[in-house]
Amino acid sequence: MAYDIFLKIDGIDGESMDDKHKNEIEVLSWRWNIHQESTMHAGSGLGSGKVSVTNLDFDHYI
């Protein structure tokens, strides 16, 4: 499945020449970290904690 991803950050010009995304950052790949504490101890429910989302990383042309 092909897709295009662009990132717009105020005050930062990107390299995109796309008509609809001029001067935005063209994202080549991206990844993020998601972590959720959990326990299987006795009791009601699974003891799931809140999800923690950290580090959104992306690759782009320079």
PDB file of N, CA and C in Angstrom:
ATOM      1  N   MET A   1       0.844  -1.172   0.000  1.00  0.00           N
ATOM      2  CA  MET A   1       0.000   0.000   0.000  1.00  0.00           C
ATOM      3  C   MET A   1       0.894   1.242   0.000  1.00  0.00           C
ATOM      4  N   ALA A   2       0.748   2.058  -0.989  1.00  0.00           N
ATOM      5  CA  ALA A   2       1.548   3.277  -1.102  1.00  0.00           C
ATOM      6  C   ALA A   2       0.860   4.434  -0.379  1.00  0.00           C
ATOM      7  N   TYR A   3       1.659   5.266   0.240  1.00  0.00           N
ATOM      8  CA  TYR A   3       1.120   6.445   0.919  1.00  0.00           C
ATOM      9  C   TYR A   3       2.201   7.515   0.996  1.00  0.00           C
ATOM     10  N   ASP A   4       1.776   8.744   1.135  1.00  0.00           N
ATOM     11  CA  ASP A   4       2.677   9.875   1.319  1.00  0.00           C
ATOM     12  C   ASP A   4       2.366  10.511   2.662  1.00  0.00           C
ATOM     13  N   ILE A   5       3.410  10.819   3.421  1.00  0.00           N
ATOM     14  CA  ILE A   5       3.233  11.461   4.718  1.00  0.00           C
ATOM     15  C   ILE A   5       4.053  12.746   4.726  1.00  0.00           C
ATOM     16  N   PHE A   6       3.417  13.826   5.154  1.00  0.00           N
ATOM     17  CA  PHE A   6       4.082  15.117   5.246  1.00  0.00           C
ATOM     18  C   PHE A   6       3.900  15.662   6.654  1.00  0.00           C
ATOM     19  N   LEU A   7       4.897  16.390   7.123  1.00  0.00           N
ATOM     20  CA  LEU A   7       4.864  16.964   8.461  1.00  0.00           C
ATOM     21  C   LEU A   7       5.059  18.468   8.341  1.00  0.00           C
ATOM     22  N   LYS A   8       4.171  19.221   8.979  1.00  0.00           N
ATOM     23  CA  LYS A   8       4.268  20.674   8.955  1.00  0.00           C
ATOM     24  C   LYS A   8       4.569  21.161  10.367  1.00  0.00           C
ATOM     25  N   ILE A   9       5.699  21.866  10.506  1.00  0.00           N
ATOM     26  CA  ILE A   9       6.103  22.434  11.789  1.00  0.00           C
ATOM     27  C   ILE A   9       6.260  23.930  11.582  1.00  0.00           C
ATOM     28  N   ASP A  10       5.522  24.718  12.358  1.00  0.00           N
ATOM     29  CA  ASP A  10       5.595  26.182  12.229  1.00  0.00           C
ATOM     30  C   ASP A  10       7.036  26.666  12.355  1.00  0.00           C
ATOM     31  N   GLY A  11       7.458  27.507  11.415  1.00  0.00           N
ATOM     32  CA  GLY A  11       8.792  28.091  11.452  1.00  0.00           C
ATOM     33  C   GLY A  11       9.879  27.249  10.810  1.00  0.00           C
ATOM     34  N   ILE A  12       9.546  26.038  10.357  1.00  0.00           N
ATOM     35  CA  ILE A  12      10.542  25.167   9.722  1.00  0.00           C
ATOM     36  C   ILE A  12      10.066  24.814   8.317  1.00  0.00           C
ATOM     37  N   ASP A  13      10.859  25.198   7.310  1.00  0.00           N
ATOM     38  CA  ASP A  13      10.536  24.845   5.928  1.00  0.00           C
ATOM     39  C   ASP A  13      11.112  23.477   5.602  1.00  0.00           C
ATOM     40  N   GLY A  14      10.290  22.652   4.966  1.00  0.00           N
ATOM     41  CA  GLY A  14      10.738  21.341   4.524  1.00  0.00           C
ATOM     42  C   GLY A  14      11.137  21.374   3.066  1.00  0.00           C
ATOM     43  N   GLU A  15      11.417  20.216   2.517  1.00  0.00           N
ATOM     44  CA  GLU A  15      11.916  20.101   1.159  1.00  0.00           C
ATOM     45  C   GLU A  15      10.856  19.685   0.141  1.00  0.00           C
ATOM     46  N   SER A  16       9.633  19.442   0.586  1.00  0.00           N
ATOM     47  CA  SER A  16       8.605  18.920  -0.309  1.00  0.00           C
ATOM     48  C   SER A  16       8.277  19.895  -1.437  1.00  0.00           C
ATOM     49  N   MET A  17       8.155  19.343  -2.632  1.00  0.00           N
ATOM     50  CA  MET A  17       7.747  20.120  -3.799  1.00  0.00           C
ATOM     51  C   MET A  17       6.331  19.728  -4.226  1.00  0.00           C
ATOM     52  N   ASP A  18       5.663  18.882  -3.442  1.00  0.00           N
ATOM     53  CA  ASP A  18       4.298  18.448  -3.727  1.00  0.00           C
ATOM     54  C   ASP A  18       3.376  19.660  -3.767  1.00  0.00           C
ATOM     55  N   ASP A  19       2.487  19.721  -4.767  1.00  0.00           N
ATOM     56  CA  ASP A  19       1.593  20.873  -4.934  1.00  0.00           C
ATOM     57  C   ASP A  19       0.756  21.167  -3.688  1.00  0.00           C
ATOM     58  N   LYS A  20       0.290  20.122  -3.020  1.00  0.00           N
ATOM     59  CA  LYS A  20      -0.581  20.312  -1.858  1.00  0.00           C
ATOM     60  C   LYS A  20       0.197  20.440  -0.546  1.00  0.00           C
ATOM     61  N   HIS A  21       1.500  20.171  -0.582  1.00  0.00           N
ATOM     62  CA  HIS A  21       2.303  20.173   0.650  1.00  0.00           C
ATOM     63  C   HIS A  21       3.630  20.897   0.442  1.00  0.00           C
ATOM     64  N   LYS A  22       3.589  22.004  -0.263  1.00  0.00           N
ATOM     65  CA  LYS A  22       4.793  22.775  -0.581  1.00  0.00           C
ATOM     66  C   LYS A  22       5.520  23.194   0.699  1.00  0.00           C
ATOM     67  N   ASN A  23       6.830  22.987   0.723  1.00  0.00           N
ATOM     68  CA  ASN A  23       7.712  23.360   1.842  1.00  0.00           C
ATOM     69  C   ASN A  23       7.413  22.634   3.152  1.00  0.00           C
ATOM     70  N   GLU A  24       6.697  21.523   3.090  1.00  0.00           N
ATOM     71  CA  GLU A  24       6.504  20.698   4.279  1.00  0.00           C
ATOM     72  C   GLU A  24       7.574  19.608   4.282  1.00  0.00           C
ATOM     73  N   ILE A  25       7.738  18.937   5.386  1.00  0.00           N
ATOM     74  CA  ILE A  25       8.738  17.881   5.517  1.00  0.00           C
ATOM     75  C   ILE A  25       8.140  16.582   4.992  1.00  0.00           C
ATOM     76  N   GLU A  26       8.825  15.965   4.029  1.00  0.00           N
ATOM     77  CA  GLU A  26       8.361  14.686   3.491  1.00  0.00           C
ATOM     78  C   GLU A  26       8.924  13.564   4.362  1.00  0.00           C
ATOM     79  N   VAL A  27       8.031  12.819   5.007  1.00  0.00           N
ATOM     80  CA  VAL A  27       8.435  11.760   5.925  1.00  0.00           C
ATOM     81  C   VAL A  27       8.660  10.474   5.133  1.00  0.00           C
ATOM     82  N   LEU A  28       9.858   9.904   5.256  1.00  0.00           N
ATOM     83  CA  LEU A  28      10.189   8.661   4.561  1.00  0.00           C
ATOM     84  C   LEU A  28       9.789   7.441   5.378  1.00  0.00           C
ATOM     85  N   SER A  29       9.987   7.515   6.691  1.00  0.00           N
ATOM     86  CA  SER A  29       9.567   6.447   7.596  1.00  0.00           C
ATOM     87  C   SER A  29       9.392   7.044   8.988  1.00  0.00           C
ATOM     88  N   TRP A  30       8.628   6.356   9.832  1.00  0.00           N
ATOM     89  CA  TRP A  30       8.406   6.847  11.188  1.00  0.00           C
ATOM     90  C   TRP A  30       8.206   5.672  12.134  1.00  0.00           C
ATOM     91  N   ARG A  31       8.429   5.936  13.404  1.00  0.00           N
ATOM     92  CA  ARG A  31       8.232   4.926  14.447  1.00  0.00           C
ATOM     93  C   ARG A  31       7.969   5.652  15.775  1.00  0.00           C
ATOM     94  N   TRP A  32       7.292   4.952  16.674  1.00  0.00           N
ATOM     95  CA  TRP A  32       7.041   5.512  17.993  1.00  0.00           C
ATOM     96  C   TRP A  32       7.061   4.385  19.010  1.00  0.00           C
ATOM     97  N   ASN A  33       7.244   4.735  20.253  1.00  0.00           N
ATOM     98  CA  ASN A  33       7.291   3.759  21.335  1.00  0.00           C
ATOM     99  C   ASN A  33       6.016   3.862  22.156  1.00  0.00           C
ATOM    100  N   ILE A  34       5.418   2.715  22.416  1.00  0.00           N
ATOM    101  CA  ILE A  34       4.222   2.637  23.255  1.00  0.00           C
ATOM    102  C   ILE A  34       4.482   1.571  24.314  1.00  0.00           C
ATOM    103  N   HIS A  35       4.172   1.902  25.555  1.00  0.00           N
ATOM    104  CA  HIS A  35       4.425   0.982  26.658  1.00  0.00           C
ATOM    105  C   HIS A  35       3.213   0.973  27.586  1.00  0.00           C
ATOM    106  N   GLN A  36       2.808  -0.230  28.019  1.00  0.00           N
ATOM    107  CA  GLN A  36       1.696  -0.345  28.960  1.00  0.00           C
ATOM    108  C   GLN A  36       2.051  -1.362  30.033  1.00  0.00           C
ATOM    109  N   GLU A  37       2.028  -0.913  31.270  1.00  0.00           N
ATOM    110  CA  GLU A  37       2.267  -1.810  32.401  1.00  0.00           C
ATOM    111  C   GLU A  37       1.068  -2.737  32.566  1.00  0.00           C
ATOM    112  N   SER A  38       1.328  -3.980  32.920  1.00  0.00           N
ATOM    113  CA  SER A  38       0.226  -4.902  33.201  1.00  0.00           C
ATOM    114  C   SER A  38       0.706  -5.954  34.193  1.00  0.00           C
ATOM    115  N   THR A  39      -0.257  -6.595  34.830  1.00  0.00           N
ATOM    116  CA  THR A  39       0.061  -7.648  35.784  1.00  0.00           C
ATOM    117  C   THR A  39      -0.994  -8.742  35.669  1.00  0.00           C
ATOM    118  N   MET A  40      -0.616  -9.955  35.965  1.00  0.00           N
ATOM    119  CA  MET A  40      -1.550 -11.078  35.903  1.00  0.00           C
ATOM    120  C   MET A  40      -1.854 -11.609  37.304  1.00  0.00           C
ATOM    121  N   HIS A  41      -1.603 -10.810  38.339  1.00  0.00           N
ATOM    122  CA  HIS A  41      -1.882 -11.230  39.713  1.00  0.00           C
ATOM    123  C   HIS A  41      -3.383 -11.419  39.927  1.00  0.00           C
ATOM    124  N   ALA A  42      -3.753 -12.162  40.963  1.00  0.00           N
ATOM    125  CA  ALA A  42      -5.160 -12.418  41.275  1.00  0.00           C
ATOM    126  C   ALA A  42      -5.888 -11.123  41.606  1.00  0.00           C
ATOM    127  N   GLY A  43      -7.127 -11.076  41.230  1.00  0.00           N
ATOM    128  CA  GLY A  43      -7.950  -9.900  41.484  1.00  0.00           C
ATOM    129  C   GLY A  43      -8.863  -9.665  40.299  1.00  0.00           C
ATOM    130  N   SER A  44      -9.656  -8.632  40.375  1.00  0.00           N
ATOM    131  CA  SER A  44     -10.569  -8.352  39.268  1.00  0.00           C
ATOM    132  C   SER A  44      -9.829  -7.602  38.166  1.00  0.00           C
ATOM    133  N   GLY A  45     -10.105  -7.937  36.956  1.00  0.00           N
ATOM    134  CA  GLY A  45      -9.456  -7.287  35.808  1.00  0.00           C
ATOM    135  C   GLY A  45      -8.031  -7.785  35.638  1.00  0.00           C
ATOM    136  N   LEU A  46      -7.366  -7.282  34.633  1.00  0.00           N
ATOM    137  CA  LEU A  46      -5.992  -7.690  34.366  1.00  0.00           C
ATOM    138  C   LEU A  46      -4.972  -6.730  34.951  1.00  0.00           C
ATOM    139  N   GLY A  47      -5.427  -5.691  35.615  1.00  0.00           N
ATOM    140  CA  GLY A  47      -4.497  -4.756  36.223  1.00  0.00           C
ATOM    141  C   GLY A  47      -3.744  -3.906  35.225  1.00  0.00           C
ATOM    142  N   SER A  48      -4.354  -3.649  34.090  1.00  0.00           N
ATOM    143  CA  SER A  48      -3.690  -2.847  33.063  1.00  0.00           C
ATOM    144  C   SER A  48      -3.522  -1.411  33.520  1.00  0.00           C
ATOM    145  N   GLY A  49      -2.360  -0.862  33.243  1.00  0.00           N
ATOM    146  CA  GLY A  49      -2.100   0.536  33.555  1.00  0.00           C
ATOM    147  C   GLY A  49      -2.347   1.403  32.337  1.00  0.00           C
ATOM    148  N   LYS A  50      -2.069   2.674  32.492  1.00  0.00           N
ATOM    149  CA  LYS A  50      -2.236   3.609  31.387  1.00  0.00           C
ATOM    150  C   LYS A  50      -1.141   3.402  30.355  1.00  0.00           C
ATOM    151  N   VAL A  51      -1.452   3.728  29.126  1.00  0.00           N
ATOM    152  CA  VAL A  51      -0.480   3.630  28.045  1.00  0.00           C
ATOM    153  C   VAL A  51       0.423   4.854  28.072  1.00  0.00           C
ATOM    154  N   SER A  52       1.695   4.634  27.889  1.00  0.00           N
ATOM    155  CA  SER A  52       2.673   5.710  27.814  1.00  0.00           C
ATOM    156  C   SER A  52       3.236   5.748  26.391  1.00  0.00           C
ATOM    157  N   VAL A  53       3.079   6.879  25.712  1.00  0.00           N
ATOM    158  CA  VAL A  53       3.586   7.047  24.354  1.00  0.00           C
ATOM    159  C   VAL A  53       4.795   7.971  24.422  1.00  0.00           C
ATOM    160  N   THR A  54       5.923   7.520  23.895  1.00  0.00           N
ATOM    161  CA  THR A  54       7.150   8.319  23.916  1.00  0.00           C
ATOM    162  C   THR A  54       7.857   8.248  22.571  1.00  0.00           C
ATOM    163  N   ASN A  55       8.718   9.197  22.336  1.00  0.00           N
ATOM    164  CA  ASN A  55       9.633   9.202  21.197  1.00  0.00           C
ATOM    165  C   ASN A  55       8.983   8.935  19.841  1.00  0.00           C
ATOM    166  N   LEU A  56       8.487   9.975  19.218  1.00  0.00           N
ATOM    167  CA  LEU A  56       8.067   9.888  17.825  1.00  0.00           C
ATOM    168  C   LEU A  56       9.293  10.242  16.996  1.00  0.00           C
ATOM    169  N   ASP A  57       9.819   9.274  16.267  1.00  0.00           N
ATOM    170  CA  ASP A  57      10.994   9.471  15.421  1.00  0.00           C
ATOM    171  C   ASP A  57      10.581   9.357  13.966  1.00  0.00           C
ATOM    172  N   PHE A  58      11.205  10.151  13.100  1.00  0.00           N
ATOM    173  CA  PHE A  58      10.931  10.027  11.671  1.00  0.00           C
ATOM    174  C   PHE A  58      12.190  10.308  10.872  1.00  0.00           C
ATOM    175  N   ASP A  59      12.251   9.727   9.681  1.00  0.00           N
ATOM    176  CA  ASP A  59      13.355   9.940   8.752  1.00  0.00           C
ATOM    177  C   ASP A  59      12.863  10.796   7.603  1.00  0.00           C
ATOM    178  N   HIS A  60      13.747  11.683   7.115  1.00  0.00           N
ATOM    179  CA  HIS A  60      13.383  12.564   6.006  1.00  0.00           C
ATOM    180  C   HIS A  60      14.640  12.963   5.255  1.00  0.00           C
ATOM    181  N   TYR A  61      14.461  13.535   4.074  1.00  0.00           N
ATOM    182  CA  TYR A  61      15.592  14.037   3.289  1.00  0.00           C
ATOM    183  C   TYR A  61      16.170  15.286   3.940  1.00  0.00           C
ATOM    184  N   ILE A  62      17.475  15.491   3.772  1.00  0.00           N
ATOM    185  CA  ILE A  62      18.090  16.747   4.212  1.00  0.00           C
ATOM    186  C   ILE A  62      18.878  17.352   3.066  1.00  0.00           C
TER     187      ILE A  62
END
